[in-house]
Structure formats: structure tokens, C-alpha cells
PDB file of C-alpha atoms in Angstrom:
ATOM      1  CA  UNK A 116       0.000   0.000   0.000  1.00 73.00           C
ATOM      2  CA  UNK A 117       1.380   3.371  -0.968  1.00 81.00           C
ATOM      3  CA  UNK A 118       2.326   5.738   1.507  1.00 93.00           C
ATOM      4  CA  UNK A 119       2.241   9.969   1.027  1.00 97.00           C
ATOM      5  CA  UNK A 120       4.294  11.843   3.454  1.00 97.00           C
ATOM      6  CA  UNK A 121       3.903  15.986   2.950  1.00 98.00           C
ATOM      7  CA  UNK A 122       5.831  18.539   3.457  1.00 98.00           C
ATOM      8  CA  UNK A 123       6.959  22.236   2.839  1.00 98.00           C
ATOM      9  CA  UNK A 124       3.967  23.918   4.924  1.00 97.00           C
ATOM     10  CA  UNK A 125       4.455  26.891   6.677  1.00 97.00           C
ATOM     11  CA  UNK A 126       3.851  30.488   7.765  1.00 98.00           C
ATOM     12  CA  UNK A 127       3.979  32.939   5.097  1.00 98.00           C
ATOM     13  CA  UNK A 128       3.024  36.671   4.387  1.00 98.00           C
ATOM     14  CA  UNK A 129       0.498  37.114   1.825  1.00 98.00           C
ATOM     15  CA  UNK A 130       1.677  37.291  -1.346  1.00 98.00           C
ATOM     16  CA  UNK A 131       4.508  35.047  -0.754  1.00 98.00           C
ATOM     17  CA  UNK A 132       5.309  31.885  -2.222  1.00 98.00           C
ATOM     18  CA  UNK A 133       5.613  28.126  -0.732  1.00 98.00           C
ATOM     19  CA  UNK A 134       6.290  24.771  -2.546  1.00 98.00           C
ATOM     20  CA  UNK A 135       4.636  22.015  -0.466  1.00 98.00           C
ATOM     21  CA  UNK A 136       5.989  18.276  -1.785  1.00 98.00           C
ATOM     22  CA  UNK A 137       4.268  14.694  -1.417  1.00 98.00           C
ATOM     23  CA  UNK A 138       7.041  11.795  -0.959  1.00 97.00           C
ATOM     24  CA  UNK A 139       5.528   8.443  -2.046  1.00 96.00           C
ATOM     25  CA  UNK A 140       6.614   5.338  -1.103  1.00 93.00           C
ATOM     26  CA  UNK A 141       6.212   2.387  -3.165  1.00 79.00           C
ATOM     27  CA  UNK A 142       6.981   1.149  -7.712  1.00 78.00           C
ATOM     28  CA  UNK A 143       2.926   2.420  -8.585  1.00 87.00           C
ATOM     29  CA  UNK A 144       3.129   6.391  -8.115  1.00 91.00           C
ATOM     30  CA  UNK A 145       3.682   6.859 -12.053  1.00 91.00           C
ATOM     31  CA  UNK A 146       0.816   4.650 -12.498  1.00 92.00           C
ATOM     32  CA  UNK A 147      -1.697   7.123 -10.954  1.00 95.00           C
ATOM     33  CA  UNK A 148      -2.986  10.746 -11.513  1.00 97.00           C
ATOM     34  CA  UNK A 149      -2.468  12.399  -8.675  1.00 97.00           C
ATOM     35  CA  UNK A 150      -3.906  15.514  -6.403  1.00 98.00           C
ATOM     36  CA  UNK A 151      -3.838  18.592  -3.775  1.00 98.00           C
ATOM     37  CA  UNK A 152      -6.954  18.831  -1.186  1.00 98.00           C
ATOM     38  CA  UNK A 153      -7.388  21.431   1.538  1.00 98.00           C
ATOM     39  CA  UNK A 154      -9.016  21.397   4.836  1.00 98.00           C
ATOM     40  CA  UNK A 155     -10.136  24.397   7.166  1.00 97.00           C
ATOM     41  CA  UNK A 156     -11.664  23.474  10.792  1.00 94.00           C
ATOM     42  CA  UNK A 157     -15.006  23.281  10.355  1.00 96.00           C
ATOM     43  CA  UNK A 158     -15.164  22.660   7.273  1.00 97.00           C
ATOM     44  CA  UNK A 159     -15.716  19.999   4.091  1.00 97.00           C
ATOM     45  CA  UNK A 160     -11.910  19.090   2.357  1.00 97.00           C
ATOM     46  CA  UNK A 161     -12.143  20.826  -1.053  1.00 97.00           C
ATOM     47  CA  UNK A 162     -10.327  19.991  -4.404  1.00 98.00           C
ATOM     48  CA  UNK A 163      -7.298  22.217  -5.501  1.00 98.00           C
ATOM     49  CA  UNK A 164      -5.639  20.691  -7.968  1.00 98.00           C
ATOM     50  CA  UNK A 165      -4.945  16.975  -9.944  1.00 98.00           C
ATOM     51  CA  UNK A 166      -2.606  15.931 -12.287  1.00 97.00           C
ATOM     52  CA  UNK A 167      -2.228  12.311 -14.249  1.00 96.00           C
ATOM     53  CA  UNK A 168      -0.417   9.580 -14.315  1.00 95.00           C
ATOM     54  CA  UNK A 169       2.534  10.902 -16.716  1.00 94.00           C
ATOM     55  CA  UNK A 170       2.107  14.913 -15.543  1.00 94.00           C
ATOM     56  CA  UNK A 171       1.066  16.255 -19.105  1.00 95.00           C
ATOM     57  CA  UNK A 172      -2.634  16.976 -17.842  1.00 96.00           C
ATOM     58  CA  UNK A 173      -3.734  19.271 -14.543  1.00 97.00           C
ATOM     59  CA  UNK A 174      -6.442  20.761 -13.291  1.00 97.00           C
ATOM     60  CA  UNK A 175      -7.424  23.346 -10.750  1.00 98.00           C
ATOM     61  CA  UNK A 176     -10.022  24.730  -8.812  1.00 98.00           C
ATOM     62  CA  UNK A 177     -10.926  28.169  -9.614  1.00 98.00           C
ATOM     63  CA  UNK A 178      -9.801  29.695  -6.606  1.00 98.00           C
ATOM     64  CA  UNK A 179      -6.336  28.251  -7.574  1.00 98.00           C
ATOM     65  CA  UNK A 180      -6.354  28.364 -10.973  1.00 98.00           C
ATOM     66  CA  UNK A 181      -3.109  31.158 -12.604  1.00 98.00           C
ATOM     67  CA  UNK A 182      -1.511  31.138  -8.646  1.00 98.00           C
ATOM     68  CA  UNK A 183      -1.180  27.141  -7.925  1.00 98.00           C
ATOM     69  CA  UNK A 184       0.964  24.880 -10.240  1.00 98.00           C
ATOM     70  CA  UNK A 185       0.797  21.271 -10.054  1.00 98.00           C
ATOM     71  CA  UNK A 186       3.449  19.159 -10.823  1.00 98.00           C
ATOM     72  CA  UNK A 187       5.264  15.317 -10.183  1.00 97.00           C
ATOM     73  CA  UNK A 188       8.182  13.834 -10.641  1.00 97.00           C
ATOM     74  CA  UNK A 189       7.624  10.128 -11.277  1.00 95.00           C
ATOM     75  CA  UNK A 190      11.744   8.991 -11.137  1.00 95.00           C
ATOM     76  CA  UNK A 191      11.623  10.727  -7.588  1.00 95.00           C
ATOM     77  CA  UNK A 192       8.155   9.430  -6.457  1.00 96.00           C
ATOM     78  CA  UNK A 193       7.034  12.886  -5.863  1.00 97.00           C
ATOM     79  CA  UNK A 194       4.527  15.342  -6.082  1.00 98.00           C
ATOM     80  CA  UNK A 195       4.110  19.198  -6.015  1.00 98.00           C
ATOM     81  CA  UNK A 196       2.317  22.214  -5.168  1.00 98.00           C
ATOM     82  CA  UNK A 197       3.901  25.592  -6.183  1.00 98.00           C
ATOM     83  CA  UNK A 198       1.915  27.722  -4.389  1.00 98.00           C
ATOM     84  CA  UNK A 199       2.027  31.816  -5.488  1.00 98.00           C
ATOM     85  CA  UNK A 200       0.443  35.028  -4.729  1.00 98.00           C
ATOM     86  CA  UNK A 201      -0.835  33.233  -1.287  1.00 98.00           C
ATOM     87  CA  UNK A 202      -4.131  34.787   0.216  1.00 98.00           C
ATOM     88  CA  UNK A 203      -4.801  34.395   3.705  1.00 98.00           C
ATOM     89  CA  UNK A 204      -7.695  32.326   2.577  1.00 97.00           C
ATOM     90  CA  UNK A 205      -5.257  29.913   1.190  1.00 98.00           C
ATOM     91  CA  UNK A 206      -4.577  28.878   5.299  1.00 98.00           C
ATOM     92  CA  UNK A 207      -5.723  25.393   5.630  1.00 98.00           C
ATOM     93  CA  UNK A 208      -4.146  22.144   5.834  1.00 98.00           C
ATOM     94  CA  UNK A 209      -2.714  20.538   2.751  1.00 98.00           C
ATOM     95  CA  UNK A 210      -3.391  16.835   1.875  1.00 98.00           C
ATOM     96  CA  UNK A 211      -1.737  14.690  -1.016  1.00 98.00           C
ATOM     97  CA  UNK A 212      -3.687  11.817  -2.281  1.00 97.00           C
ATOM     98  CA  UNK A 213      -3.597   9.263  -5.241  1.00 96.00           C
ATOM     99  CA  UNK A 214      -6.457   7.888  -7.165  1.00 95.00           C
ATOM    100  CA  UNK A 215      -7.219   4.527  -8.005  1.00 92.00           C
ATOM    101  CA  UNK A 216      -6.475   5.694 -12.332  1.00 91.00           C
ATOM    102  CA  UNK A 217      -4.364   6.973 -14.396  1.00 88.00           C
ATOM    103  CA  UNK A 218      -6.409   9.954 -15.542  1.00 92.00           C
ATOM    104  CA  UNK A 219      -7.120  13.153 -13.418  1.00 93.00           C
ATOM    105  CA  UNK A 220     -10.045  12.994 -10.918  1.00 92.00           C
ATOM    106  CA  UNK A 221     -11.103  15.445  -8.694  1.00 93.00           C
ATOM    107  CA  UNK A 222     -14.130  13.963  -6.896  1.00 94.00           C
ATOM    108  CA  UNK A 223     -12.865  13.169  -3.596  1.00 96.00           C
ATOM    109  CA  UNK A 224     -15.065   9.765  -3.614  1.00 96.00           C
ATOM    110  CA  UNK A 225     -11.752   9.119  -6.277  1.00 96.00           C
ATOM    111  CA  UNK A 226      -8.667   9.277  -3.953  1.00 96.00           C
ATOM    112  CA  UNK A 227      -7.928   6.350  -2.295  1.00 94.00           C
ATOM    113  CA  UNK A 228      -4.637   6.868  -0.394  1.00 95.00           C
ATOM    114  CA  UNK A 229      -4.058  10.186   1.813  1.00 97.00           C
ATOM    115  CA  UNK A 230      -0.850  11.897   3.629  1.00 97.00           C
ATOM    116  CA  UNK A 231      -1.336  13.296   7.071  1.00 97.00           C
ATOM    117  CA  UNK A 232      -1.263  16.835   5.761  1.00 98.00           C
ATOM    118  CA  UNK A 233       0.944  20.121   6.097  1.00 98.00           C
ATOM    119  CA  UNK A 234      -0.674  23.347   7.717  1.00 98.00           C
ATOM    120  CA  UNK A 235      -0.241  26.309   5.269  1.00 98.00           C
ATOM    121  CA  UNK A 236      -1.111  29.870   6.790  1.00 98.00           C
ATOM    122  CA  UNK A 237      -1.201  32.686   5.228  1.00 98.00           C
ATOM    123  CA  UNK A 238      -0.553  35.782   7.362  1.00 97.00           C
ATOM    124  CA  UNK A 239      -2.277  39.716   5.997  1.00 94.00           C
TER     125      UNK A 239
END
């Protein structure tokens, strides 16, 4: 079973920048599209952004979409958020997660395996 292990969260000032990374463990992270969530107390986790199995596909959420860039680098068995032009409604936690295909998801129903999560907070 594949194991997700983020990192890169932090404190920032808005505006700033932050890369967060997923480490995966295991030979099946190129076989799967991949993807960001976010989590605020209280609250549902919502989509950010998904990319597939081979990186040449993403997607966003609109809230993301010309500040976030998803990325992965399958010979490293990692993932990435760049993260730019933060808002401090940005501050959540950060989840990685892997769906059960190759091709990009974003219905959460579609992840199967989840990382513990990085807190991100964005300071005005």
C-alpha cells in the first residue's frame, strides 16, 4: 500500500510563495494521476488541484487556478504544489492523495490513499 508523506507547509506573508511536496513510497506512483486537497476546521476538504499519471494533464479549482501549479516527478516518487500570490484564505491544511487511475479525478469519492497533511497559513 502506498504511503504519502507531505511537506513544505508553513507560515507565510500574503503574497509570498511556498512549494509544499508529497514523498511516495512504493513502484505504482507513475501509475496514478495524482492531487492537492485542503481542509479548514469546520469545514468539508475541497479539491485544488490533480494531475495524471505521466504529468502532461492538470487541473485546478478556480480559486487556484493562474496562482497554484501542479506538478510530479515520477523517477523521484514525488509530487508538487507551487503555491504563489498566497491569500490568507489559502490557510488550511494541505493533503496529497492518489487515485485509483491513471487519468485526473477530482471527486474526492476518487482518492484512495491520503498523507497526514501540512498546515499552510497565510498571514495579511
Amino acid at each position: 500500500q502506498v504511503q504519502l508523506v507531505e511537506s513544505g507547509g508553513g507560515l507565510v506573508q500574503a503574497g509570498g510563495s511556498l512549494r509544499l511536496s508529497c514523498a511516495a513510497s512504493g513502484r505504482t506512483f507513475s501509475s496514478y494521476a495524482m492531487g492537492w486537497f485542503r481542509q479548514v476546521p469546520g469545514k468539508e476538504r475541497e479539491f485544488v488541484a490533480a494531475i495524471s499519471w505521466g504529468g502532461r494533464n492538470t487541473h485546478y479549482a478556480d480559486s487556484v487556478k493562474g496562482r497554484f501549479t501542479i506538478s510530479r516527478d515520477n523517477a523521484k516518487n514525488t509530487l508538487y504544489l507551487q503555491m504563489s500570490s498566497l491569500k490568507p484564505e489559502d490557510t488550511a491544511v494541505y493533503y496529497c492523495a492518489r487515485t485509483w487511475a491513471g487519468t485526473i479525478r477530482s471527486a474526492i469519492s476518487d482518492f484512495i490513499s491520503w498523507g497526514q497533511g501540512t498546515q499552510v497559513t497565510v498571514s495579511s
